[in-house]
Tab-separated table of C-alpha atoms and ligand atoms in Angstrom:
chain	number	residue	atom	x	y	z
B	1	UNK	CA	194.807	75.881	179.344
B	2	UNK	CA	192.582	77.468	181.974
B	3	UNK	CA	192.752	81.271	181.908
B	4	UNK	CA	194.188	82.778	185.098
B	5	UNK	CA	191.727	84.833	187.131
B	6	UNK	CA	192.375	88.570	187.092
B	7	UNK	CA	193.866	89.720	190.415
B	8	UNK	CA	191.554	92.292	191.950
B	9	UNK	CA	193.604	95.165	193.328
B	10	UNK	CA	192.330	96.306	196.726
B	11	UNK	CA	195.526	97.647	198.303
B	12	UNK	CA	195.175	101.365	197.525
B	13	UNK	CA	196.706	102.437	200.870
B	14	UNK	CA	199.931	100.796	199.809
B	15	UNK	CA	200.051	102.451	196.405
B	16	UNK	CA	197.690	103.414	193.583
B	17	UNK	CA	197.814	102.848	189.835
B	18	UNK	CA	198.966	105.974	188.000
B	19	UNK	CA	196.097	107.814	186.325
B	20	UNK	CA	196.672	107.455	182.542
B	21	UNK	CA	196.297	111.245	182.170
B	22	UNK	CA	199.154	111.681	184.662
B	23	UNK	CA	201.250	109.011	182.912
B	24	UNK	CA	200.789	110.841	179.606
B	25	UNK	CA	202.184	114.071	181.102
B	26	UNK	CA	205.098	112.169	182.652
B	27	UNK	CA	205.884	110.482	179.322
B	28	UNK	CA	205.752	113.796	177.456
B	29	UNK	CA	208.057	115.370	180.027
B	30	UNK	CA	210.553	112.497	179.859
B	31	UNK	CA	210.745	112.431	176.077
B	32	UNK	CA	210.027	115.986	174.951
B	33	UNK	CA	210.227	118.506	177.772
B	34	UNK	CA	213.181	116.812	179.496
B	35	UNK	CA	215.303	119.796	180.504
B	36	UNK	CA	217.123	120.512	183.741
B	37	UNK	CA	215.150	123.188	185.564
B	38	UNK	CA	218.436	124.744	186.749
B	39	UNK	CA	219.844	125.176	183.203
B	40	UNK	CA	219.596	128.928	182.784
B	41	UNK	CA	221.442	129.167	179.444
B	42	UNK	CA	218.821	127.857	177.035
B	43	UNK	CA	215.130	127.652	176.428
B	44	UNK	CA	214.892	123.912	177.177
B	45	UNK	CA	215.933	124.705	180.746
B	46	UNK	CA	213.462	127.601	180.877
B	47	UNK	CA	210.631	125.279	179.803
B	48	UNK	CA	211.558	122.783	182.506
B	49	UNK	CA	211.571	125.568	185.079
B	50	UNK	CA	208.138	126.722	183.885
B	51	UNK	CA	206.801	123.156	184.234
B	52	UNK	CA	208.107	123.000	187.816
B	53	UNK	CA	206.436	126.335	188.606
B	54	UNK	CA	203.129	125.098	187.197
B	55	UNK	CA	203.334	121.852	189.201
B	56	UNK	CA	204.193	123.840	192.350
B	57	UNK	CA	200.986	125.866	191.928
B	58	UNK	CA	198.865	122.708	191.508
B	59	UNK	CA	200.341	121.141	194.661
B	60	UNK	CA	199.901	124.340	196.677
B	61	UNK	CA	196.298	124.753	195.439
B	62	UNK	CA	195.288	121.241	196.485
B	63	UNK	CA	196.444	121.673	200.098
B	64	UNK	CA	195.688	125.390	200.539
B	65	UNK	CA	199.341	126.424	200.800
B	66	UNK	CA	201.472	129.111	199.139
B	67	UNK	CA	203.594	127.949	196.156
B	68	UNK	CA	206.762	129.389	197.765
B	69	UNK	CA	206.347	126.920	200.673
B	70	UNK	CA	206.574	123.709	198.579
B	71	UNK	CA	209.790	121.621	198.692
B	72	UNK	CA	209.844	118.617	196.344
B	73	UNK	CA	211.220	115.346	197.712
B	74	UNK	CA	211.307	111.640	196.838
B	75	UNK	CA	208.121	111.018	198.844
B	76	UNK	CA	206.716	111.159	202.339
B	77	UNK	CA	209.499	109.201	204.021
B	78	UNK	CA	212.011	111.823	202.908
B	79	UNK	CA	209.628	114.709	203.664
B	80	UNK	CA	209.114	113.442	207.215
B	81	UNK	CA	212.835	112.896	207.741
B	82	UNK	CA	213.575	116.404	206.498
B	83	UNK	CA	210.905	117.854	208.792
B	84	UNK	CA	211.921	115.930	211.927
B	85	UNK	CA	215.698	115.717	211.519
B	86	UNK	CA	215.846	119.195	209.988
B	87	UNK	CA	214.103	120.603	213.082
B	88	UNK	CA	216.379	118.682	215.456
B	89	UNK	CA	219.618	119.672	213.686
B	90	UNK	CA	218.511	123.301	213.619
B	91	UNK	CA	217.746	123.371	217.359
B	92	UNK	CA	220.952	121.510	218.236
B	93	UNK	CA	222.890	124.433	216.757
B	94	UNK	CA	221.497	126.482	219.669
B	95	UNK	CA	222.301	123.830	222.265
B	96	UNK	CA	218.648	122.771	222.574
B	97	UNK	CA	217.691	119.110	223.036
B	98	UNK	CA	214.256	119.033	221.388
B	99	UNK	CA	211.168	117.482	222.918
B	100	UNK	CA	208.990	115.782	220.282
B	101	UNK	CA	205.456	114.443	220.769
B	102	UNK	CA	204.000	111.775	218.467
B	103	UNK	CA	200.925	109.581	218.418
B	104	UNK	CA	201.540	105.851	218.849
B	105	UNK	CA	199.936	105.022	215.483
B	106	UNK	CA	202.176	107.180	213.286
B	107	UNK	CA	203.726	105.612	210.208
B	108	UNK	CA	207.179	104.062	210.661
B	109	UNK	CA	208.663	107.024	208.809
B	110	UNK	CA	207.779	109.135	211.863
B	111	UNK	CA	208.079	106.463	214.571
B	112	UNK	CA	211.432	105.038	213.525
B	113	UNK	CA	212.972	108.454	212.806
B	114	UNK	CA	211.985	109.674	216.274
B	115	UNK	CA	212.977	106.407	217.963
B	116	UNK	CA	216.421	106.525	216.311
B	117	UNK	CA	216.953	110.144	217.430
B	118	UNK	CA	215.780	109.208	220.921
B	119	UNK	CA	218.185	106.244	221.073
B	120	UNK	CA	221.012	108.568	219.997
B	121	UNK	CA	220.121	110.731	223.025
B	122	UNK	CA	219.264	113.693	220.795
B	123	UNK	CA	215.567	114.164	221.612
B	124	UNK	CA	213.077	113.638	224.400
B	125	UNK	CA	210.134	111.625	223.084
B	126	UNK	CA	206.564	111.907	224.325
B	127	UNK	CA	203.824	109.575	223.087
B	128	UNK	CA	200.144	110.428	222.914
B	129	UNK	CA	197.645	107.630	223.463
B	130	UNK	CA	194.669	106.477	221.437
B	131	UNK	CA	191.510	104.500	222.064
B	132	UNK	CA	190.399	101.174	220.560
B	133	UNK	CA	189.194	102.917	217.386
B	134	UNK	CA	192.522	104.747	217.010
B	135	UNK	CA	190.924	108.074	217.993
B	136	UNK	CA	193.351	110.509	219.573
B	137	UNK	CA	193.008	111.831	223.100
B	138	UNK	CA	192.894	115.612	222.566
B	139	UNK	CA	193.161	116.339	226.298
B	140	UNK	CA	196.426	114.411	226.451
B	141	UNK	CA	197.579	116.198	223.312
B	142	UNK	CA	196.787	119.568	224.895
B	143	UNK	CA	198.710	118.583	228.039
B	144	UNK	CA	201.727	117.595	225.946
B	145	UNK	CA	201.624	120.966	224.162
B	146	UNK	CA	201.231	122.813	227.467
B	147	UNK	CA	204.456	121.393	228.940
B	148	UNK	CA	206.326	122.866	225.982
B	149	UNK	CA	207.380	120.770	222.997
B	150	UNK	CA	209.455	121.626	219.963
B	151	UNK	CA	207.524	119.499	217.460
B	152	UNK	CA	204.173	117.733	217.421
B	153	UNK	CA	203.733	114.939	214.824
B	154	UNK	CA	200.199	113.727	214.116
B	155	UNK	CA	199.079	112.070	210.900
B	156	UNK	CA	195.978	113.292	209.036
B	157	UNK	CA	194.612	109.747	208.704
B	158	UNK	CA	195.916	106.342	209.656
B	159	UNK	CA	197.276	104.164	206.852
B	160	UNK	CA	196.044	100.905	208.411
B	161	UNK	CA	192.630	101.414	210.009
B	162	UNK	CA	191.813	104.641	208.146
B	163	UNK	CA	190.819	106.717	211.194
B	164	UNK	CA	190.798	110.418	210.266
B	165	UNK	CA	192.211	112.928	212.778
B	166	UNK	CA	190.790	116.413	213.469
B	167	UNK	CA	193.775	118.179	211.969
B	168	UNK	CA	192.162	121.634	212.068
B	169	UNK	CA	191.542	121.277	215.830
B	170	UNK	CA	195.013	119.832	216.443
B	171	UNK	CA	196.649	122.662	214.486
B	172	UNK	CA	194.611	125.144	216.523
B	173	UNK	CA	195.805	123.626	219.823
B	174	UNK	CA	199.411	123.572	218.565
B	175	UNK	CA	199.192	127.224	217.553
B	176	UNK	CA	197.757	128.212	220.921
B	177	UNK	CA	200.825	126.760	222.635
B	178	UNK	CA	203.189	127.923	219.850
B	179	UNK	CA	204.168	124.346	219.029
B	180	UNK	CA	205.301	123.594	215.436
B	181	UNK	CA	203.028	120.926	213.974
B	182	UNK	CA	204.102	118.284	211.422
B	183	UNK	CA	201.136	116.601	209.764
B	184	UNK	CA	201.836	113.417	207.794
B	185	UNK	CA	199.069	113.757	205.216
B	186	UNK	CA	200.241	110.914	202.949
B	187	UNK	CA	196.896	109.093	203.102
B	188	UNK	CA	194.591	112.117	202.958
B	189	UNK	CA	195.966	114.451	200.298
B	190	UNK	CA	193.654	114.225	197.297
B	191	UNK	CA	190.985	112.451	199.344
B	192	UNK	CA	189.810	115.020	201.885
B	193	UNK	CA	190.245	118.813	201.787
B	194	UNK	CA	193.310	120.231	203.564
B	195	UNK	CA	193.800	123.941	204.325
B	196	UNK	CA	197.485	124.289	205.230
B	197	UNK	CA	197.437	128.083	205.629
B	198	UNK	CA	193.982	128.526	207.132
B	199	UNK	CA	194.398	125.753	209.689
B	200	UNK	CA	197.874	126.918	210.680
B	201	UNK	CA	199.832	123.736	209.950
B	202	UNK	CA	203.631	124.172	210.093
B	203	UNK	CA	204.862	121.190	208.043
B	204	UNK	CA	202.903	118.801	205.801
B	205	UNK	CA	204.118	115.683	203.988
B	206	UNK	CA	202.719	114.584	200.617
B	207	UNK	CA	203.301	111.410	198.582
B	208	UNK	CA	202.213	111.290	194.915
B	209	UNK	CA	201.768	107.515	194.658
B	210	UNK	CA	198.935	107.528	197.189
B	211	UNK	CA	196.695	109.532	194.848
B	212	UNK	CA	197.302	108.229	191.320
B	213	UNK	CA	200.674	109.939	190.797
B	214	UNK	CA	204.079	108.289	190.260
B	215	UNK	CA	206.064	106.502	192.975
B	216	UNK	CA	209.216	108.161	194.318
B	217	UNK	CA	208.050	111.758	194.342
B	218	UNK	CA	206.379	113.908	196.957
B	219	UNK	CA	206.664	117.188	198.775
B	220	UNK	CA	207.128	118.807	202.141
B	221	UNK	CA	205.177	121.995	202.710
B	222	UNK	CA	207.154	124.256	205.038
B	223	UNK	CA	205.478	127.301	206.541
B	224	UNK	CA	207.285	130.466	205.456
B	225	UNK	CA	210.009	131.381	207.943
B	226	UNK	CA	210.072	128.005	209.747
B	227	UNK	CA	213.757	127.226	210.390
B	228	UNK	CA	214.897	123.840	209.056
B	229	UNK	CA	218.418	122.500	208.542
B	230	UNK	CA	218.943	120.577	205.271
B	231	UNK	CA	219.779	116.874	205.230
B	232	UNK	CA	221.271	116.915	201.721
B	233	UNK	CA	223.997	119.299	200.616
B	234	UNK	CA	224.939	119.990	197.015
B	235	UNK	CA	223.847	122.479	194.417
B	236	UNK	CA	221.693	124.450	196.858
B	237	UNK	CA	218.456	123.680	195.008
B	238	UNK	CA	215.097	124.534	196.563
B	239	UNK	CA	216.387	127.342	198.773
B	240	UNK	CA	219.228	125.131	199.953
B	241	UNK	CA	216.771	122.871	201.792
B	242	UNK	CA	216.966	119.937	199.395
B	243	UNK	CA	219.879	119.874	196.991
B	244	UNK	CA	219.752	117.675	193.906
B	245	UNK	CA	218.506	118.067	190.350
B	246	UNK	CA	214.746	118.303	190.449
B	247	UNK	CA	212.897	115.154	189.371
B	248	UNK	CA	211.090	116.932	186.538
B	249	UNK	CA	208.903	114.051	185.224
B	250	UNK	CA	207.991	113.023	188.755
B	251	UNK	CA	207.150	116.572	189.810
B	252	UNK	CA	205.063	117.163	186.677
B	253	UNK	CA	203.248	113.890	187.485
B	254	UNK	CA	202.699	114.969	191.085
B	255	UNK	CA	201.382	118.337	189.873
B	256	UNK	CA	198.981	116.774	187.383
B	257	UNK	CA	197.748	114.283	190.002
B	258	UNK	CA	197.083	117.238	192.345
B	259	UNK	CA	195.266	119.189	189.613
B	260	UNK	CA	193.003	116.225	188.863
B	261	UNK	CA	192.316	115.537	192.547
B	262	UNK	CA	191.285	119.178	193.085
B	263	UNK	CA	188.630	118.744	190.406
B	264	UNK	CA	187.560	115.151	191.013
B	265	UNK	CA	188.056	114.180	194.655
B	266	UNK	CA	184.570	115.044	195.897
B	267	UNK	CA	182.738	112.961	193.250
B	268	UNK	CA	185.255	110.079	193.333
B	269	UNK	CA	185.111	110.059	197.117
B	270	UNK	CA	181.358	109.501	197.214
B	271	UNK	CA	181.557	106.649	194.697
B	272	UNK	CA	184.414	104.961	196.555
B	273	UNK	CA	182.563	105.272	199.859
B	274	UNK	CA	179.423	103.674	198.391
B	275	UNK	CA	181.456	100.724	197.077
B	276	UNK	CA	183.313	100.335	200.381
B	277	UNK	CA	180.009	100.280	202.291
B	278	UNK	CA	178.616	97.659	199.915
B	279	UNK	CA	181.695	95.477	200.306
B	280	UNK	CA	181.511	95.838	204.088
B	281	UNK	CA	177.864	94.788	204.037
B	282	UNK	CA	178.503	91.762	201.787
B	283	UNK	CA	181.411	90.575	203.942
B	284	UNK	CA	179.478	91.093	207.176
B	285	UNK	CA	176.610	89.006	205.792
B	286	UNK	CA	178.882	86.172	204.635
B	287	UNK	CA	181.540	85.922	207.351
B	288	UNK	CA	180.165	85.127	210.827
B	289	UNK	CA	181.826	87.110	213.630
B	290	UNK	CA	183.505	89.596	211.276
B	291	UNK	CA	184.905	92.640	213.117
B	292	UNK	CA	185.316	96.088	211.537
B	293	UNK	CA	188.291	98.005	212.947
B	294	UNK	CA	188.871	101.762	213.157
B	295	UNK	CA	186.441	104.625	213.622
B	296	UNK	CA	183.458	103.826	211.417
B	297	UNK	CA	182.087	107.344	211.857
B	298	UNK	CA	185.271	108.962	210.679
B	299	UNK	CA	187.488	106.939	208.372
B	300	UNK	CA	188.998	107.232	204.909
B	301	UNK	CA	186.351	106.484	202.284
B	302	UNK	CA	188.436	103.735	200.659
B	303	UNK	CA	189.362	102.014	203.903
B	304	UNK	CA	187.916	98.738	205.128
B	305	UNK	CA	189.927	97.157	207.932
B	306	UNK	CA	188.477	93.844	209.100
B	307	UNK	CA	189.309	90.980	211.423
B	308	UNK	CA	188.238	87.375	211.326
B	309	UNK	CA	189.006	86.505	214.961
B	310	UNK	CA	190.550	83.075	215.374
B	311	UNK	CA	191.781	82.715	211.783
B	312	UNK	CA	195.332	83.988	211.185
B	313	UNK	CA	195.504	86.655	208.487
B	314	UNK	CA	198.528	84.917	206.940
B	315	UNK	CA	196.370	81.819	206.251
B	316	UNK	CA	193.717	83.925	204.506
B	317	UNK	CA	196.303	85.854	202.488
B	318	UNK	CA	198.006	82.589	201.425
B	319	UNK	CA	194.641	81.385	200.131
B	320	UNK	CA	193.708	84.526	198.127
B	321	UNK	CA	197.040	86.068	197.160
B	322	UNK	CA	196.786	85.078	193.478
B	323	UNK	CA	193.212	86.371	193.179
B	324	UNK	CA	193.041	89.341	195.489
B	325	UNK	CA	195.602	92.041	196.391
B	326	UNK	CA	194.838	92.882	200.022
B	327	UNK	CA	197.251	93.085	202.928
B	328	UNK	CA	197.904	92.207	206.532
B	329	UNK	CA	199.059	95.728	207.384
B	330	UNK	CA	201.092	98.612	206.003
B	331	UNK	CA	203.284	97.834	202.977
B	332	UNK	CA	206.441	98.495	204.949
B	333	UNK	CA	205.644	96.071	207.751
B	334	UNK	CA	203.708	93.361	205.946
B	335	UNK	CA	206.945	91.656	204.861
B	336	UNK	CA	207.882	91.351	208.527
B	337	UNK	CA	206.327	88.775	210.850
B	338	UNK	CA	205.633	91.363	213.598
B	339	UNK	CA	202.014	92.229	214.447
B	340	UNK	CA	200.905	95.722	213.499
B	341	UNK	CA	202.055	98.444	215.927
B	342	UNK	CA	198.827	100.307	215.115
B	343	UNK	CA	196.524	97.496	216.254
B	344	UNK	CA	198.728	96.978	219.327
B	345	UNK	CA	198.484	100.690	220.169
B	346	UNK	CA	194.689	100.372	219.862
B	347	UNK	CA	194.891	97.622	222.469
B	348	UNK	CA	192.760	95.208	220.435
B	349	UNK	CA	192.349	91.602	221.617
B	350	UNK	CA	194.998	89.201	220.292
B	351	UNK	CA	192.617	87.148	218.045
B	352	UNK	CA	191.409	90.406	216.425
B	353	UNK	CA	195.007	91.470	215.750
B	354	UNK	CA	195.980	88.059	214.393
B	355	UNK	CA	192.971	87.881	212.073
B	356	UNK	CA	193.239	91.425	210.683
B	357	UNK	CA	193.193	92.383	207.014
B	358	UNK	CA	193.472	95.784	205.359
B	359	UNK	CA	191.379	96.400	202.264
B	360	UNK	CA	191.814	99.608	200.291
B	361	UNK	CA	189.537	100.778	197.476
B	362	UNK	CA	190.237	103.513	194.976
B	363	UNK	CA	188.809	105.287	191.990
B	364	UNK	CA	189.539	102.420	189.603
B	365	UNK	CA	187.689	99.873	191.766
B	366	UNK	CA	184.598	98.644	189.917
B	367	UNK	CA	181.259	97.290	191.076
B	368	UNK	CA	182.244	93.868	189.691
B	369	UNK	CA	185.559	94.002	191.657
B	370	UNK	CA	183.553	94.439	194.839
B	371	UNK	CA	181.206	91.544	194.156
B	372	UNK	CA	184.027	89.184	193.177
B	373	UNK	CA	186.217	90.268	196.089
B	374	UNK	CA	183.396	89.552	198.553
B	375	UNK	CA	182.914	86.106	197.013
B	376	UNK	CA	186.609	85.187	196.915
B	377	UNK	CA	187.355	86.418	200.415
B	378	UNK	CA	184.332	84.862	202.106
B	379	UNK	CA	184.919	81.566	200.269
B	380	UNK	CA	188.560	81.522	201.404
B	381	UNK	CA	187.527	82.091	205.026
B	382	UNK	CA	184.904	79.354	204.762
B	383	UNK	CA	187.392	76.904	203.181
B	384	UNK	CA	189.916	77.219	206.008
B	385	UNK	CA	187.658	77.906	208.992
B	386	UNK	CA	187.362	74.172	209.818
B	387	UNK	CA	191.135	74.013	210.461
B	388	UNK	CA	190.966	76.649	213.244
W	1	PLP	N1	203.160	108.026	205.911
W	1	PLP	C1	202.071	107.289	205.675
W	1	PLP	C2	200.843	107.493	206.513
W	1	PLP	C3	202.072	106.337	204.645
W	1	PLP	O1	200.981	105.593	204.413
W	1	PLP	C4	203.253	106.173	203.874
W	1	PLP	C5	203.327	105.128	202.823
W	1	PLP	O2	203.006	103.991	203.042
W	1	PLP	C6	204.367	106.976	204.167
W	1	PLP	C7	204.290	107.888	205.195
W	1	PLP	C8	205.635	106.862	203.364
W	1	PLP	O3	205.425	107.391	202.088
W	1	PLP	P1	206.425	107.145	200.863
W	1	PLP	O4	206.099	105.816	200.310
W	1	PLP	O5	206.100	108.261	199.896
W	1	PLP	O6	207.797	107.271	201.392
């Protein structure tokens, strides 16, 4: 029997493999240090509490925040919901209908939460435009802040085209107009430095599975004193902001992933960028008319978002799906037949949108992966190009 080809994983924006060093800590916590961090009557509980404290420090260190400001959640979707809905519910108690400004390329966790609140008549929604490389219009952002808004939501980097936003500048503008600023940093934590305190960010969402930690765990950093209403009621854990027994193995995994990223992200980042650039060059040489999307001067090092205009991305994916793990868009929307809202917001031509593919590299991507991926992808395009 012919041996099946190894599938090359190039979908790191969707999720990342867990670093074996992180997995080891998670396993140890699940089997040995398994206590409930709220059990105050025995040492097993004390040890669990100590492990949570240690993880809290690692998370805070990585993003330049204070440990007291970290709230653990099930991931960025929950963190964002807590930040947005928690702000709205708090303000509603004072009879205020909040005005929220978002960019049009935010993740669905932000977009759909805000759209739902808007449909319920509970918020006013302002959208901030972008150009064809998904770069934000800072003048428009400043104008939105100047009219008075209750929350500004801008991601640190886009999960599809990889464009990185000037979060320090945006936080500065928000502060000048005393606007609370929620930064969805799901794609940047552990990849580029973030200084929560120094930059003056109000709320920051983190997701462990985007940087070699486990799925289903994350955090919301909440600036000290920022008023938020909880979404979950129960045992009053985490200062009453997020009730529920703490996910000890997950949080230990998140903490260890943060500790490793603090030490390794600069070196890893350079290596990933070199491989991405090589892959981009090989694909450009082999696929005539290939388009590179996003801001090439300022994008995530592992991001390569391409279009083969005129050839539907679904046809390419169908051809390579058992050899190559790449995607047509974000993990949440790629199961749906709708074109990407990000590429639409960038106002790209229809054939570019239809032929778009997201490739994501990470620290486990090898030189040989890159060479084989370039071969498999360019061959697939060549094989089907005569049909279109
Ligand atoms: N925000 C961005 C930019 C993302 O890429 C993702 C994950 O795809 C999320 C939010 C949601 O994160 P989670 O999977 O932790 O809920």
